[in-house]
Amino acid sequence: MTHPGPGVMPGLEPPTVADPVDRAAGAAGGLNGAAAAGEAAPVAARPATVPAVLGGAVLQPELDAFLAAHEDELIAFRRDLHAHPELGYAEHRTTAKIAERLRAAGLDPVVLPKGTGLYCDIGPADGTTVALRADIDALPLHDEKEDAPYRSTVPGVAHACGHDVHTVMVLGAGLFLAQQAEAGLLPGRVRLLFQPAEETPGGALDVMAAGGIAGVDRAFALHCDPRIEVGQLGLRTGPITAACDKVYVKVTGPGGHTARPHLTADLVYALAKIVTELPSALSRRVDPRSSLSLVWGRVSAGSVANAIPDDGIAEGTVRCLDDEAWHRAPEMMKALLQSVAAAYDVEASLEYVRGVPPTVNEAASVQMFRDAAAQVIDEEGVVPTPQSLGGEDFGWYLESIPGALARLGVRTPGSSGEYDLHRGDFDVDERCIAVGLRVLGATALTALWEGGRPGDAEQIGEGATLA
């Protein structure tokens, strides 16, 4: 079941668009997006006046028509990206492909200063601006899908986190919204963000430094989730992913013989105390609901059994779901480390490397996702999704502007296979591309309607047609 969408009052439902598939046939087709030479793109007649707010009654057939013309193209685009993955800050081919397709649609993409990643504006500059974000980088993993015709052709590099899917969904939504803008149906501006280096991380900060979110009122993103079936959208208000930082602790002391620990500093014992006491002490300095977690991944000291070494190291990660606790974590950890080290007469230094902040979904933005999904997918397709302690640098945007990250189902319904992210055999059911495009397009429109607050009965002038 679908709903007419916000802004459409009973009795003011828009008329059905005549022959939407015929209208869409005139849209740019193929990867080059150009009509055959000498041919005029046919445009079906549209009613003389239509509501400036496109609710589900009109939005569904508009999306159906667009996908009828472009879904095969978008799947092919995704497969091309999947076969030619590029690591963070090396996404030159990917950036060029996206920019080429946007320019073919008459848009003006702006490549980021480092040469990879870009952003592109659609619609009028006045009013609300909504951003749709995609990450474009791949992972340093071997592609294990031996039977897939679009298997990675780059040794040791693969799209094992769905970033190729994220890219094509935002691209497709942008092309659809560009048609709406040309018809005068966008009450604001949509900014497409194609971000490099999410996995590094750092790409979000480059987008921000280049002015990518300047003037943006709200940002939205989808992330593939192989635990959710195609046709479902996972939503959560509040923290959905965690902050993820790296910590490096080095402990030094005079060293000595294990027969005489009282004449020196027992460095290994001190290091063991640091490794065991810091996680529990740190978690008790903050609200338990922040889920502040310190976990060690590497501990090393000494080389022989009968000698106390003069240095040792411990490396690990700090994860947190609360923004305030995340900001306080470095100073808290430094104070606790010095306290434990002093008790055992060793010197300890801390290198704390910031990763990403927690991604905290704003309630109003989550509701916009929900309202949009109710228009374009089955209402039972919206499902709750759990918090994750994985990192996602979309959190950097949400430090500055409100927004939300949702999880898109990419698992084939009834599938018995277990595909997780960051695995060489990761793949998606490509029907998810159409679902994601529908959700992103409808969410952008919903957010613009909310921000622009156009009148329910407001009309656009005669002769307005879709490109």
Coordinates of C-alpha atoms in Angstrom, one line a residue:
M1 CA 0.0 0.0 0.0
T2 CA 1.2 3.5 -0.8
H3 CA 0.1 6.9 0.5
P4 CA -0.4 10.2 -1.4
G5 CA 2.5 11.8 0.5
P6 CA 2.7 15.0 2.5
G7 CA 1.2 18.2 1.2
V8 CA -1.7 16.5 -0.7
M9 CA -5.0 17.3 1.0
P10 CA -8.1 15.1 0.4
G11 CA -9.9 16.4 -2.6
L12 CA -6.8 17.9 -4.1
E13 CA -5.2 14.7 -5.4
P14 CA -3.4 15.4 -8.7
P15 CA -4.7 14.0 -11.9
T16 CA -2.9 11.0 -13.4
V17 CA -0.1 11.9 -15.8
A18 CA -1.0 10.9 -19.3
D19 CA 1.1 8.1 -20.8
P20 CA 4.0 8.3 -18.3
V21 CA 6.0 5.6 -20.1
D22 CA 5.7 7.5 -23.4
R23 CA 6.9 10.7 -21.7
A24 CA 9.9 8.9 -20.2
A25 CA 10.9 7.5 -23.6
G26 CA 12.0 11.0 -24.5
A27 CA 14.4 11.2 -21.5
A28 CA 18.1 10.7 -22.1
G29 CA 18.8 7.0 -22.7
G30 CA 22.0 4.9 -22.7
L31 CA 25.2 5.7 -20.9
N32 CA 25.8 8.7 -23.1
G33 CA 22.4 10.1 -22.3
A34 CA 21.9 11.6 -25.7
A35 CA 19.1 11.3 -28.2
A36 CA 19.9 10.0 -31.7
A37 CA 21.3 12.7 -34.0
G38 CA 18.6 14.7 -35.7
E39 CA 15.7 13.3 -33.6
A40 CA 13.6 15.4 -31.3
A41 CA 12.9 13.8 -28.0
P42 CA 9.1 13.2 -27.8
V43 CA 7.4 14.6 -24.8
A44 CA 3.9 13.5 -23.8
A45 CA 1.3 16.1 -22.9
R46 CA 0.9 17.1 -19.3
P47 CA -2.2 18.6 -17.8
A48 CA -2.1 22.4 -18.0
T49 CA -1.8 22.7 -14.2
V50 CA -0.5 20.2 -11.7
P51 CA 0.1 20.6 -8.0
A52 CA 3.6 21.9 -7.1
V53 CA 3.7 19.1 -4.6
L54 CA 4.1 15.7 -6.1
G55 CA 2.5 13.2 -3.8
G56 CA 2.6 9.4 -4.2
A57 CA -0.3 9.5 -6.7
V58 CA 1.8 11.2 -9.2
L59 CA 5.3 10.3 -7.9
Q60 CA 4.9 6.6 -8.4
P61 CA 4.1 6.7 -12.1
E62 CA 6.8 9.3 -12.6
L63 CA 9.4 7.0 -11.0
D64 CA 8.0 4.0 -12.9
A65 CA 8.4 5.8 -16.2
F66 CA 11.9 6.9 -15.3
L67 CA 13.0 3.4 -14.3
A68 CA 11.4 1.9 -17.4
A69 CA 13.7 4.1 -19.4
H70 CA 16.8 3.9 -17.2
E71 CA 17.0 0.9 -14.9
D72 CA 19.0 -1.2 -17.4
E73 CA 21.4 1.7 -17.9
L74 CA 21.9 2.1 -14.1
I75 CA 22.5 -1.6 -13.6
A76 CA 25.1 -1.5 -16.4
F77 CA 26.7 1.5 -14.8
R78 CA 27.0 -0.3 -11.5
R79 CA 28.5 -3.3 -13.1
D80 CA 31.1 -1.2 -14.9
L81 CA 32.1 0.4 -11.5
H82 CA 32.2 -3.0 -9.9
A83 CA 34.5 -4.3 -12.5
H84 CA 36.8 -1.3 -12.2
P85 CA 37.1 -0.5 -8.5
E86 CA 39.4 2.2 -7.2
L87 CA 40.7 2.8 -3.7
G88 CA 40.3 6.0 -1.7
Y89 CA 41.8 9.1 -3.4
A90 CA 42.5 7.0 -6.5
E91 CA 38.9 7.1 -7.9
H92 CA 39.8 9.0 -11.0
R93 CA 38.0 6.7 -13.5
T94 CA 34.9 6.6 -11.3
T95 CA 34.8 10.3 -10.9
A96 CA 35.2 10.8 -14.6
K97 CA 32.4 8.4 -15.4
I98 CA 30.0 10.1 -13.0
A99 CA 30.9 13.6 -14.2
E100 CA 30.4 12.5 -17.8
R101 CA 26.9 11.2 -17.2
L102 CA 25.9 14.3 -15.2
R103 CA 27.1 16.6 -18.0
A104 CA 25.2 14.5 -20.5
A105 CA 22.1 15.4 -18.6
G106 CA 22.9 19.1 -18.8
L107 CA 24.2 19.4 -15.2
D108 CA 27.4 21.0 -14.1
P109 CA 29.4 18.8 -11.7
V110 CA 32.3 20.2 -9.6
V111 CA 35.3 17.9 -9.1
L112 CA 36.9 18.2 -5.7
P113 CA 40.4 19.8 -5.5
K114 CA 42.3 16.5 -5.1
G115 CA 40.9 15.3 -8.4
T116 CA 38.6 12.5 -7.1
G117 CA 35.0 12.9 -5.9
L118 CA 32.5 15.6 -6.9
Y119 CA 29.3 17.4 -6.1
C120 CA 26.5 18.6 -8.3
D121 CA 23.6 20.9 -7.8
I122 CA 20.1 20.4 -9.2
G123 CA 17.2 22.9 -9.1
P124 CA 16.9 26.5 -8.0
A125 CA 19.3 28.0 -5.5
D126 CA 16.7 29.7 -3.4
G127 CA 14.9 27.9 -0.7
T128 CA 15.8 24.6 1.0
T129 CA 18.8 22.6 -0.1
V130 CA 18.9 18.9 0.5
A131 CA 22.0 16.7 -0.1
L132 CA 22.1 13.1 -1.2
R133 CA 25.5 11.4 -0.5
A134 CA 27.2 8.4 -2.1
D135 CA 30.7 7.1 -1.3
I136 CA 32.6 5.9 -4.4
D137 CA 35.8 4.1 -3.1
A138 CA 36.4 0.4 -3.0
L139 CA 38.3 -1.9 -0.5
P140 CA 41.7 -3.5 -0.7
L141 CA 40.2 -7.0 -0.9
H142 CA 40.3 -9.8 -3.5
D143 CA 37.0 -10.3 -5.4
E144 CA 36.0 -13.9 -4.8
K145 CA 32.9 -13.9 -7.1
E146 CA 34.4 -16.1 -9.8
D147 CA 31.1 -16.6 -11.7
A148 CA 30.1 -12.9 -11.8
P149 CA 30.6 -11.3 -15.2
Y150 CA 31.2 -8.0 -13.5
R151 CA 33.9 -9.4 -11.1
S152 CA 36.7 -7.0 -10.3
T153 CA 39.4 -6.7 -13.0
V154 CA 41.7 -5.0 -10.5
P155 CA 43.8 -7.5 -8.4
G156 CA 43.3 -7.0 -4.7
V157 CA 40.6 -4.3 -5.0
A158 CA 36.9 -4.9 -4.8
H159 CA 33.6 -3.1 -4.1
A160 CA 32.9 -5.3 -1.1
C161 CA 30.8 -2.7 0.8
G162 CA 28.3 -1.7 -1.8
H163 CA 29.7 1.7 -2.7
D164 CA 29.2 1.1 -6.4
V165 CA 25.5 0.6 -5.6
H166 CA 25.4 3.7 -3.4
T167 CA 27.0 5.7 -6.3
V168 CA 24.5 4.5 -9.0
M169 CA 21.5 5.1 -6.7
V170 CA 22.4 8.7 -6.0
L171 CA 23.3 9.2 -9.7
G172 CA 19.9 7.7 -10.8
A173 CA 18.0 9.8 -8.2
G174 CA 19.9 12.9 -9.4
L175 CA 18.9 12.2 -13.0
F176 CA 15.3 11.8 -12.0
L177 CA 15.3 14.9 -9.9
A178 CA 16.9 16.8 -12.8
Q179 CA 13.8 16.0 -14.9
Q180 CA 11.6 17.3 -12.1
A181 CA 13.7 20.5 -11.8
E182 CA 13.4 21.1 -15.6
A183 CA 9.6 20.8 -15.2
G184 CA 9.6 23.3 -12.4
L185 CA 8.7 20.7 -9.8
L186 CA 11.5 21.2 -7.3
P187 CA 10.7 23.8 -4.6
G188 CA 14.4 24.0 -3.7
R189 CA 17.8 22.6 -4.6
V190 CA 19.3 19.0 -4.4
R191 CA 23.0 18.6 -4.1
L192 CA 24.5 15.3 -5.1
L193 CA 27.7 14.4 -3.1
F194 CA 29.9 11.7 -4.6
Q195 CA 32.5 11.4 -1.8
P196 CA 35.9 9.8 -2.1
A197 CA 37.8 7.9 0.5
E198 CA 35.0 6.8 2.9
E199 CA 37.0 3.7 3.9
T200 CA 40.3 5.6 4.5
P201 CA 38.5 7.6 6.0
G202 CA 38.7 11.3 5.4
G203 CA 36.7 11.9 2.2
A204 CA 33.8 13.6 4.0
L205 CA 36.2 16.2 5.4
D206 CA 37.5 16.9 1.9
V207 CA 33.9 17.4 0.7
M208 CA 33.3 19.8 3.6
A209 CA 36.5 21.7 3.0
A210 CA 35.6 22.2 -0.6
G211 CA 32.2 23.7 0.4
G212 CA 30.3 20.6 -0.4
I213 CA 27.7 21.1 2.4
A214 CA 27.8 24.9 2.4
G215 CA 24.2 26.1 2.3
V216 CA 22.8 22.5 2.8
D217 CA 19.9 22.2 5.2
R218 CA 19.7 18.4 5.5
A219 CA 21.6 15.4 4.2
F220 CA 20.6 11.8 3.5
A221 CA 22.4 8.6 2.6
L222 CA 21.6 4.9 2.1
H223 CA 24.0 2.1 2.9
C224 CA 23.7 -1.5 1.6
D225 CA 22.7 -4.0 4.3
P226 CA 22.9 -7.7 3.3
R227 CA 21.0 -8.7 6.4
I228 CA 17.9 -7.0 5.1
E229 CA 15.9 -8.2 2.1
V230 CA 15.4 -6.2 -1.1
G231 CA 12.4 -4.0 -0.8
Q232 CA 13.0 -3.2 2.8
L233 CA 14.4 0.0 4.4
G234 CA 16.0 -0.1 7.8
L235 CA 15.5 3.1 9.9
R236 CA 16.7 4.2 13.3
T237 CA 16.5 7.5 15.2
G238 CA 19.6 8.5 17.2
P239 CA 23.0 6.8 16.9
I240 CA 23.1 4.2 14.0
T241 CA 26.8 3.8 13.7
A242 CA 29.6 4.5 16.1
A243 CA 32.6 6.7 16.3
C244 CA 35.8 4.7 15.6
D245 CA 39.2 6.0 16.6
K246 CA 42.6 4.3 16.9
V247 CA 44.9 4.4 19.9
Y248 CA 48.6 3.7 20.2
V249 CA 50.1 3.3 23.7
K250 CA 53.8 3.0 24.3
V251 CA 55.2 2.1 27.7
T252 CA 58.9 2.6 28.6
G253 CA 61.1 1.7 31.6
P254 CA 64.7 0.8 32.5
G255 CA 64.3 -3.0 31.9
G256 CA 66.3 -5.7 33.7
H257 CA 66.5 -9.3 34.8
T258 CA 63.3 -11.2 35.6
A259 CA 65.1 -12.5 38.8
R260 CA 65.2 -8.9 40.2
P261 CA 62.0 -7.1 39.2
H262 CA 62.2 -5.1 42.4
L263 CA 65.3 -3.4 41.1
T264 CA 63.7 -2.1 38.0
A265 CA 60.2 -1.4 36.6
D266 CA 58.3 -4.6 35.7
L267 CA 57.3 -3.2 32.4
V268 CA 55.3 -6.3 31.1
Y269 CA 53.2 -6.4 34.3
A270 CA 52.6 -2.6 34.0
L271 CA 51.6 -3.0 30.4
A272 CA 49.2 -5.8 31.3
K273 CA 47.6 -3.6 33.9
I274 CA 47.2 -0.8 31.4
V275 CA 45.6 -3.2 28.9
T276 CA 43.2 -4.7 31.4
E277 CA 42.3 -1.6 33.5
L278 CA 41.9 1.1 30.9
P279 CA 38.8 -0.4 29.1
S280 CA 36.9 -0.9 32.3
A281 CA 37.9 2.5 33.9
L282 CA 37.1 4.4 30.7
S283 CA 33.7 2.9 30.4
R284 CA 32.9 3.9 33.9
R285 CA 33.7 7.6 33.3
V286 CA 30.7 8.0 30.9
D287 CA 27.0 7.2 30.7
P288 CA 26.7 3.5 30.0
R289 CA 24.3 4.3 27.2
S290 CA 27.1 5.9 25.2
S291 CA 28.6 2.4 24.6
L292 CA 32.1 3.7 24.9
S293 CA 34.3 0.7 24.2
L294 CA 38.1 0.3 24.1
V295 CA 39.3 -3.0 22.6
W296 CA 42.9 -3.9 22.0
G297 CA 44.0 -5.5 18.8
R298 CA 47.8 -5.8 19.3
V299 CA 50.0 -6.0 22.3
S300 CA 53.8 -6.5 22.1
A301 CA 56.7 -6.4 24.6
G302 CA 60.0 -8.2 24.9
S303 CA 61.8 -11.0 23.0
V304 CA 63.1 -13.5 25.6
A305 CA 61.6 -15.1 28.7
N306 CA 64.2 -14.0 31.3
A307 CA 64.6 -10.3 30.5
I308 CA 62.2 -7.4 31.4
P309 CA 62.1 -5.3 28.3
D310 CA 62.5 -1.6 28.3
D311 CA 59.5 -0.8 26.0
G312 CA 56.2 -2.3 25.0
I313 CA 53.2 -1.2 22.9
A314 CA 49.4 -1.7 22.8
E315 CA 47.2 -0.8 19.9
G316 CA 43.4 -0.8 19.7
T317 CA 40.2 1.0 18.8
V318 CA 37.8 3.2 20.7
R319 CA 34.2 3.1 19.6
C320 CA 31.3 5.2 20.9
L321 CA 27.7 5.9 20.1
D322 CA 27.5 9.2 21.9
D323 CA 28.9 12.4 20.5
E324 CA 29.7 14.1 23.8
A325 CA 31.5 11.0 25.2
W326 CA 33.4 10.7 21.9
H327 CA 34.7 14.3 22.2
R328 CA 35.8 13.7 25.8
A329 CA 37.4 10.3 25.2
P330 CA 41.0 11.4 24.4
E331 CA 41.5 13.5 27.6
M332 CA 39.8 10.8 29.8
M333 CA 42.0 8.1 28.3
K334 CA 45.2 10.2 28.7
A335 CA 44.5 10.9 32.4
L336 CA 43.7 7.2 33.2
L337 CA 46.8 6.0 31.3
Q338 CA 49.1 8.3 33.3
S339 CA 47.4 7.2 36.6
V340 CA 48.0 3.5 35.9
A341 CA 51.5 4.0 34.6
A342 CA 52.6 6.1 37.6
A343 CA 51.5 3.3 40.0
Y344 CA 54.1 0.9 38.4
D345 CA 56.9 3.5 37.8
V346 CA 56.8 3.4 34.0
E347 CA 56.4 6.1 31.4
A348 CA 53.4 5.9 29.1
S349 CA 52.6 7.9 26.0
L350 CA 49.3 8.0 24.1
E351 CA 48.8 8.7 20.4
Y352 CA 45.1 9.1 19.8
V353 CA 44.1 9.2 16.1
R354 CA 40.6 10.5 15.4
G355 CA 38.6 8.4 12.9
V356 CA 35.0 9.3 12.5
P357 CA 32.3 10.6 14.8
P358 CA 29.1 8.6 15.6
T359 CA 26.4 8.9 13.0
V360 CA 23.4 10.3 14.9
N361 CA 20.2 10.4 12.9
E362 CA 17.9 13.3 13.5
A363 CA 14.3 12.3 14.3
A364 CA 12.7 14.7 11.8
S365 CA 15.0 13.4 9.0
V366 CA 14.2 9.8 9.9
Q367 CA 10.5 10.7 9.6
M368 CA 11.1 12.1 6.2
F369 CA 12.7 8.8 5.1
R370 CA 9.6 7.0 6.6
D371 CA 7.1 9.3 4.8
A372 CA 9.0 9.0 1.5
A373 CA 9.2 5.2 1.8
A374 CA 5.4 5.0 2.4
Q375 CA 4.9 6.7 -1.0
V376 CA 7.1 4.5 -3.1
I377 CA 7.6 1.1 -1.4
D378 CA 5.2 -1.1 0.5
E379 CA 4.7 0.4 4.0
E380 CA 5.6 -2.9 5.5
G381 CA 9.0 -2.5 4.0
V382 CA 10.1 0.0 6.6
V383 CA 11.8 -2.0 9.4
P384 CA 13.8 -1.1 12.5
T385 CA 17.5 -1.5 12.3
P386 CA 20.0 -2.0 15.1
Q387 CA 22.8 0.2 16.2
S388 CA 26.2 -0.8 14.8
L389 CA 29.7 -0.2 16.4
G390 CA 31.1 0.0 12.9
G391 CA 32.3 3.4 11.7
E392 CA 30.8 5.6 8.9
D393 CA 32.1 9.0 8.0
F394 CA 28.7 10.3 7.0
G395 CA 28.8 11.2 10.8
W396 CA 31.0 14.1 9.9
Y397 CA 28.2 15.8 7.9
L398 CA 25.8 15.2 10.7
E399 CA 28.1 17.0 13.1
S400 CA 27.3 20.2 11.1
I401 CA 23.8 19.7 9.7
P402 CA 20.8 17.4 10.5
G403 CA 20.1 14.3 8.4
A404 CA 19.9 10.6 8.5
L405 CA 21.5 7.4 7.2
A406 CA 19.2 4.5 6.4
R407 CA 20.0 0.8 5.6
L408 CA 18.9 -0.5 2.3
G409 CA 18.0 -4.2 1.9
V410 CA 20.2 -5.9 -0.8
R411 CA 19.5 -9.5 0.1
T412 CA 17.5 -11.7 -2.3
P413 CA 14.2 -12.6 -0.5
G414 CA 14.4 -16.2 0.7
S415 CA 18.1 -16.5 0.0
S416 CA 20.0 -18.9 2.2
G417 CA 23.4 -17.4 1.6
E418 CA 25.1 -15.3 4.2
Y419 CA 26.8 -12.2 2.6
D420 CA 28.4 -9.7 5.0
L421 CA 30.0 -6.4 4.2
H422 CA 33.8 -6.3 3.8
R423 CA 34.0 -9.8 2.4
G424 CA 35.4 -10.9 -1.0
D425 CA 32.1 -12.7 -1.9
F426 CA 29.9 -9.7 -1.1
D427 CA 27.2 -9.0 -3.8
V428 CA 23.7 -7.5 -4.0
D429 CA 20.4 -8.3 -5.6
E430 CA 20.5 -5.6 -8.3
R431 CA 16.7 -4.9 -7.9
C432 CA 17.8 -2.9 -4.8
I433 CA 19.0 -0.2 -7.2
A434 CA 15.5 0.7 -8.2
V435 CA 14.3 0.6 -4.6
G436 CA 17.1 2.9 -3.5
L437 CA 16.5 5.3 -6.3
R438 CA 12.8 5.5 -5.4
V439 CA 13.5 6.1 -1.8
L440 CA 16.2 8.7 -2.3
G441 CA 14.2 10.6 -4.9
A442 CA 11.1 10.6 -2.7
T443 CA 13.0 11.6 0.4
A444 CA 14.7 14.5 -1.4
L445 CA 11.3 15.8 -2.5
T446 CA 9.7 15.2 0.9
A447 CA 12.5 17.2 2.6
L448 CA 12.1 20.0 0.1
W449 CA 8.4 20.1 0.6
E450 CA 8.9 20.2 4.4
G451 CA 11.5 23.0 4.1
G452 CA 9.8 25.0 1.4
R453 CA 6.3 24.6 2.7
P454 CA 4.6 25.2 -0.6
G455 CA 0.8 25.8 -0.5
D456 CA -1.2 22.7 -1.0
A457 CA -3.2 24.2 -3.9
E458 CA -0.3 26.1 -5.4
Q459 CA -0.1 25.6 -9.2
I460 CA 2.6 25.9 -11.7
G461 CA 2.1 27.7 -15.0
E462 CA 0.7 26.3 -18.2
G463 CA 3.0 24.5 -20.5
A464 CA 5.2 22.9 -17.8
T465 CA 6.4 19.6 -19.0
L466 CA 8.9 17.0 -18.0
A467 CA 12.1 16.8 -20.0

